[in-house]
Short mmCIF file of C-alpha atoms in Angstrom, two decimals:
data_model
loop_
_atom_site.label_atom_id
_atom_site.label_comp_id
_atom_site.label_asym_id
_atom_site.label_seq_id
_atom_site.Cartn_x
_atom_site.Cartn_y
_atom_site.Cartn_z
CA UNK F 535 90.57 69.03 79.17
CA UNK F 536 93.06 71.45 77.40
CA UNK F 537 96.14 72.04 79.55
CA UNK F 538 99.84 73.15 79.32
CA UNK F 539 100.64 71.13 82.78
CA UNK F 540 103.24 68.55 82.55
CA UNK F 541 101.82 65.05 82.05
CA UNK F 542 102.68 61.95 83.99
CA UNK F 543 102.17 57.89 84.33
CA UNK F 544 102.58 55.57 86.61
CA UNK F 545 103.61 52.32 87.00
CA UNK F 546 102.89 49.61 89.32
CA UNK F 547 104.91 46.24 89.44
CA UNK F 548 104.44 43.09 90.82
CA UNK F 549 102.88 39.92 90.74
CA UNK F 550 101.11 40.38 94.40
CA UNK F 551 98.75 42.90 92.22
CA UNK F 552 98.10 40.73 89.80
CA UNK F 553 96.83 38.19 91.56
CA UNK F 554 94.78 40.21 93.45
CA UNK F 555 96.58 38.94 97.11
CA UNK F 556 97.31 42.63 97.66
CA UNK F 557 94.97 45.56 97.24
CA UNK F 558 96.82 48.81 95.52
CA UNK F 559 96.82 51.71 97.19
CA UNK F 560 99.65 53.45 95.69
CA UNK F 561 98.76 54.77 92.49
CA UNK F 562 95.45 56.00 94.32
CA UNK F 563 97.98 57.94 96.51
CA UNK F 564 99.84 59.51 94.40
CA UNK F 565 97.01 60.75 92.02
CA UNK F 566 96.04 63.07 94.42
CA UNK F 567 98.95 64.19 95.26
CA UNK F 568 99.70 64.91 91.40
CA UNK F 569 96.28 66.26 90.59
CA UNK F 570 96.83 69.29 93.83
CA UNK F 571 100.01 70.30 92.44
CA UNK F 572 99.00 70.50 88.72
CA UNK F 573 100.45 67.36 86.91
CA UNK F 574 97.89 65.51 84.76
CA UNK F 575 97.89 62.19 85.33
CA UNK F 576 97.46 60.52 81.81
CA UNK F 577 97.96 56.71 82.61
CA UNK F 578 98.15 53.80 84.94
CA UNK F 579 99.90 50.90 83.93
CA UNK F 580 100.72 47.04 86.50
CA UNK F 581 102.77 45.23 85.03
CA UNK F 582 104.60 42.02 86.93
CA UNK F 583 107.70 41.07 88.30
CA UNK F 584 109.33 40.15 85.01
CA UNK F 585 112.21 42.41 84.23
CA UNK F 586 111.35 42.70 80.16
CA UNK F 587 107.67 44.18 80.45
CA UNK F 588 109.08 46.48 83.09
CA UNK F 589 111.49 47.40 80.48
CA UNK F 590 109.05 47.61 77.84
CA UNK F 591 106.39 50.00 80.05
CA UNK F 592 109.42 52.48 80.91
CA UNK F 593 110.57 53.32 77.58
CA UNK F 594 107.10 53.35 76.39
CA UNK F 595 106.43 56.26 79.04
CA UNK F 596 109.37 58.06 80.16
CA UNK F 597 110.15 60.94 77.49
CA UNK F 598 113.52 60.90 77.95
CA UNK F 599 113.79 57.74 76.04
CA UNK F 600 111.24 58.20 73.66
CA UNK F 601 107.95 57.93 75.37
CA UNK F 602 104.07 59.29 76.16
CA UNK F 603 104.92 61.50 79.21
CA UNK F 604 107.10 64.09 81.14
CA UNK F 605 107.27 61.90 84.17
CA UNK F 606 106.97 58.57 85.34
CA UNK F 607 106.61 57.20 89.02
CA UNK F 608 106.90 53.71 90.05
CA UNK F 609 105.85 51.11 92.52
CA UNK F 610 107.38 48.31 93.85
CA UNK F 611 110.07 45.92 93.05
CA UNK F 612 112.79 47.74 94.80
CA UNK F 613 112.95 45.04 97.73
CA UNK F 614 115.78 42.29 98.77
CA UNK F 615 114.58 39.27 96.99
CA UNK F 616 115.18 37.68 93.90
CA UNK F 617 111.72 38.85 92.25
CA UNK F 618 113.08 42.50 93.06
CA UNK F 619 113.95 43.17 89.60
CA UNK F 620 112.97 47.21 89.27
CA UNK F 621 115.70 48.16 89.37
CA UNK F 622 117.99 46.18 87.11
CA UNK F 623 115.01 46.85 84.48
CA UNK F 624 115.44 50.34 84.84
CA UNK F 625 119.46 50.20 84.35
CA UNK F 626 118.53 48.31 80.91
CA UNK F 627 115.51 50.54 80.10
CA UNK F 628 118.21 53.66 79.92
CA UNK F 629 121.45 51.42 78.60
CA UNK F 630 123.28 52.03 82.14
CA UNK F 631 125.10 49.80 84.64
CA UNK F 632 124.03 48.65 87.97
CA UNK F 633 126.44 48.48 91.12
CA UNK F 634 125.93 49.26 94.78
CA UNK F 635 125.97 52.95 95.30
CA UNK F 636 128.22 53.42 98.09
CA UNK F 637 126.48 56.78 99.78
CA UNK F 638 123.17 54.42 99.48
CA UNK F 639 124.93 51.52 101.84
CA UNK F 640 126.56 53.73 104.22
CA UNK F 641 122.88 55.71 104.83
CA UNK F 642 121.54 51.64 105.40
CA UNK F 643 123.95 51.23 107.60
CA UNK F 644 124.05 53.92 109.48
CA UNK F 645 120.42 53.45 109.76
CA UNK F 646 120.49 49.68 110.69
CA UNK F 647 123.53 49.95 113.34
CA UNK F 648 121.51 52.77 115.13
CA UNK F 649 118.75 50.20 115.63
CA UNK F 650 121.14 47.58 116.65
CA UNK F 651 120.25 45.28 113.46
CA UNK F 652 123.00 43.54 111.28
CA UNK F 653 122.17 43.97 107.72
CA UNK F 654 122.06 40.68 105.21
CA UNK F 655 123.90 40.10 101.96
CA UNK F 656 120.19 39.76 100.83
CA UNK F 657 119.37 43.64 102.13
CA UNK F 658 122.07 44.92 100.75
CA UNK F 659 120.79 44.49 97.71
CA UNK F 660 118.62 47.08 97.75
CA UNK F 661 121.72 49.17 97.88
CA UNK F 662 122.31 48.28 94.12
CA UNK F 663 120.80 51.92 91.84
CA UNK F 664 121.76 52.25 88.43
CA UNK F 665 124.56 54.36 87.81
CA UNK F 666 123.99 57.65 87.40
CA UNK F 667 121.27 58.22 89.30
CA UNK F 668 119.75 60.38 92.38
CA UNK F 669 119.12 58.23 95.67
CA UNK F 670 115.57 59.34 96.60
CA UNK F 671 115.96 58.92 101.02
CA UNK F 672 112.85 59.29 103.21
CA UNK F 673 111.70 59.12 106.70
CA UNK F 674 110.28 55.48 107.17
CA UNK F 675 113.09 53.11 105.35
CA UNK F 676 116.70 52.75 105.45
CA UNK F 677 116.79 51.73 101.69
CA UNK F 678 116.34 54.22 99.19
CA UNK F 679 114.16 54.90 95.94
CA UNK F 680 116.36 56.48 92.99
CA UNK F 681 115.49 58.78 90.27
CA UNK F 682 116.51 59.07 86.54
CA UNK F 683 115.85 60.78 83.79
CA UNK F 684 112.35 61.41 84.03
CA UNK F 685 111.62 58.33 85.97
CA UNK F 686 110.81 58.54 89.83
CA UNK F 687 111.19 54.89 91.26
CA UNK F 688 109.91 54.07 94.57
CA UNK F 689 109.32 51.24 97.05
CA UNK F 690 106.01 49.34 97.20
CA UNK F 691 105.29 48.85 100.60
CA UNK F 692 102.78 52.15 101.20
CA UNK F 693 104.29 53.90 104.33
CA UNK F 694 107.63 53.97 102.55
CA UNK F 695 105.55 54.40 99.34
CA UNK F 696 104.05 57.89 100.54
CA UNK F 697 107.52 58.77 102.35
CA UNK F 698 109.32 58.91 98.94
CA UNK F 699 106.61 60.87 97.26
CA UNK F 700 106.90 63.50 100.34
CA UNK F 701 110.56 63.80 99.90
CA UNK F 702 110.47 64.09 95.90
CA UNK F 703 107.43 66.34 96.19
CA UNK F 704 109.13 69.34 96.48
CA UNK F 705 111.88 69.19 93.42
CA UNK F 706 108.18 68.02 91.06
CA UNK F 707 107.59 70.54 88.64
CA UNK F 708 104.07 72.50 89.37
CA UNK F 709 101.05 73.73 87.25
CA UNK F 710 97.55 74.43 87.47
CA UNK F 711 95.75 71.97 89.60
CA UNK F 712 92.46 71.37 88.36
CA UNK F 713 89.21 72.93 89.69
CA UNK F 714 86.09 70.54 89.63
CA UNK F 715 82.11 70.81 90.41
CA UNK F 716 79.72 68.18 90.51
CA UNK F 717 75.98 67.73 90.87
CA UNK F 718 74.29 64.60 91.82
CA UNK F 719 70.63 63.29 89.98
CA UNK F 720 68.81 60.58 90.26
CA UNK F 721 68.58 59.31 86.69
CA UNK F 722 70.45 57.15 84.81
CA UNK F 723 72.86 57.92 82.66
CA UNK F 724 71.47 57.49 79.20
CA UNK F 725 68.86 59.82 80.43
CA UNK F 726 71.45 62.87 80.68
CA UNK F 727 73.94 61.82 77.47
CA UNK F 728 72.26 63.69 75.54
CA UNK F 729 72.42 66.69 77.60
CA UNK F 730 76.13 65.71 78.60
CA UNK F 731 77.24 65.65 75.53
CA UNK F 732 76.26 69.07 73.90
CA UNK F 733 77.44 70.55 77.13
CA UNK F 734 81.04 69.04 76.31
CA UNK F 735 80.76 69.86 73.16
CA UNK F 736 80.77 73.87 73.88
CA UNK F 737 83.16 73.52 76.53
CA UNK F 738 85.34 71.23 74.61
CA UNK F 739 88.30 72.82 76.46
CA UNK F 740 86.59 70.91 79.72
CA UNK F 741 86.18 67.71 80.77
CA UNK F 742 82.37 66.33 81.46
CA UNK F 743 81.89 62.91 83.09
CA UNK F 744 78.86 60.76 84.65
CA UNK F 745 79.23 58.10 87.08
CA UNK F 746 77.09 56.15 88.12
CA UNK F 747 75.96 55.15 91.36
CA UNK F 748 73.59 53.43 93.86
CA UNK F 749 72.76 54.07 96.95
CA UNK F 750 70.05 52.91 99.54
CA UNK F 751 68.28 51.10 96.94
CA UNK F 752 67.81 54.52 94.71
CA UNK F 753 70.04 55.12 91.34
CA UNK F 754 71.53 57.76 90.36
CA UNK F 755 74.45 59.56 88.27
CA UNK F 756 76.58 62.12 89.43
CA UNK F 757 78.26 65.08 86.56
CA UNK F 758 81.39 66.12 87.03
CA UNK F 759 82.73 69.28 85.33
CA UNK F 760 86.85 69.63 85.74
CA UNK F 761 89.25 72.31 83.81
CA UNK F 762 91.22 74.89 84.62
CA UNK F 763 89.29 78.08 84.64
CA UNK F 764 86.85 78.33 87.84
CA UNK F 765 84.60 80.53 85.54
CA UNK F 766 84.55 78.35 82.52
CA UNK F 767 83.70 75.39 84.72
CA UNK F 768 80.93 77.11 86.70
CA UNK F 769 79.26 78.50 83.49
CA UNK F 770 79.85 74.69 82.08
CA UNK F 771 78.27 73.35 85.40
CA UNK F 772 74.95 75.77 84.76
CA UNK F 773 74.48 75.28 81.50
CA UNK F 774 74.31 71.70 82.55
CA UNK F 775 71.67 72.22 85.42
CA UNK F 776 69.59 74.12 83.26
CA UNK F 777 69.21 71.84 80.53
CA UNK F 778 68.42 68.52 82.83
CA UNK F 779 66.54 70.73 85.36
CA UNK F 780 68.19 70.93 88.64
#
């Protein structure tokens, strides 16, 4: 699909999603959320808790330091524990230093004292942002996610997860969100390639998929048409019907 929006990644740390003991809900999340205000999502990437293939994935997608895409969001790794490495990867991935950011602990501790709680050396921790960057505060936690350059980093637990996107949603840059129609048949898809794939082919400025599904015991495919002109993809969607005959 041809389009001037900006283009984005994200990517998912830790070793809980890897070994399949926690189910990620995250990336799901925030794809939505991307795809309504007009940034193409271009990649997901999980990598685990080991602070050289984080380092690796961010320079290989954030822009600013020589990577695939205008923006990059993160998951996870932001914690108190020792297997909280995000962000001391992200200091290395953009040749900064690390220290506790000082309007970070006195938000944490403002937050904890109002709920009575005494703060650990091992949460304060999470008061430690590579220098130079912007704290990203929401609603839910007391610690922070932190954004620099082009790279959005965020908690992984999903409440706080969906906070931070809600409170960096706003500064985001917008485009054109993508308009989609879809048609279900019950055929299989090699029985509709054919007729898939000369529809893509004159609308190559459109994306065409099929996906296949089963339900009830019947088969079946539906045909997705997405782009960014409502009359392009409705014209793309009937050419489609008429050749298959639905």
């Amino acid at each position: 699909m041809q389009s001037d929006n900006k283009t984005a990644a994200i990517l998912v740390i830790g070793d809980e999603i890897l070994s399949g003991r926690t189910r990620e809900g995250n990336a799901h999340h925030l794809s939505g959320v991307l795809s309504a205000v007009g940034i193409d999502l271009k990649e997901i990437r999980v990598v685990a808790d080991e602070q050289d293939l984080i380092v690796e994935a961010i320079r290989a997608l954030d822009s600013t330091l020589g990577g695939r895409y205008d923006l990059l969001f993160t998951s996870g790794g932001i914690g108190p524990t020792h297997d909280d490495v995000t962000a001391d990867a992200v200091a290395q991935a953009f040749g900064v230093g690390i220290g506790m950011n000082e309007d970070a602990l006195a938000d944490m501790r403002a937050r904890w004292e109002a709920r009575g709680v005494t703060p650990t050396e091992n949460a304060l921790r999470m008061a430690r942002i590579p220098l130079g960057a912007e704290l990203i505060r929401n609603k839910v936690s007391a610690a922070p996610g932190f954004h620099i350059g082009n790279t959005y980093v965020m908690a992984g637990v999903p409440e706080v997860f969906r906070a931070m996107v809600e409170a960096i949603l706003p500064d985001l840059p917008t485009g054109r969100p993508p308009i989609s129609e879809s048609v279900d048949v019950h055929r299989g898809e090699s029985l509709v390639a054919d007729d898939l794939k000369a529809v893509a082919e004159a609308y190559s400025d459109l994306s065409l998929g099929s996906y296949p599904w089963h339900r009830d015991g019947v088969y079946g495919t539906a045909l997705v048409v997405r782009g960014l002109d409502p009359a392009r993809v409705s014209a793309a969607m009937s050419d489609l019907k008429r050749r298959i005959g639905v």
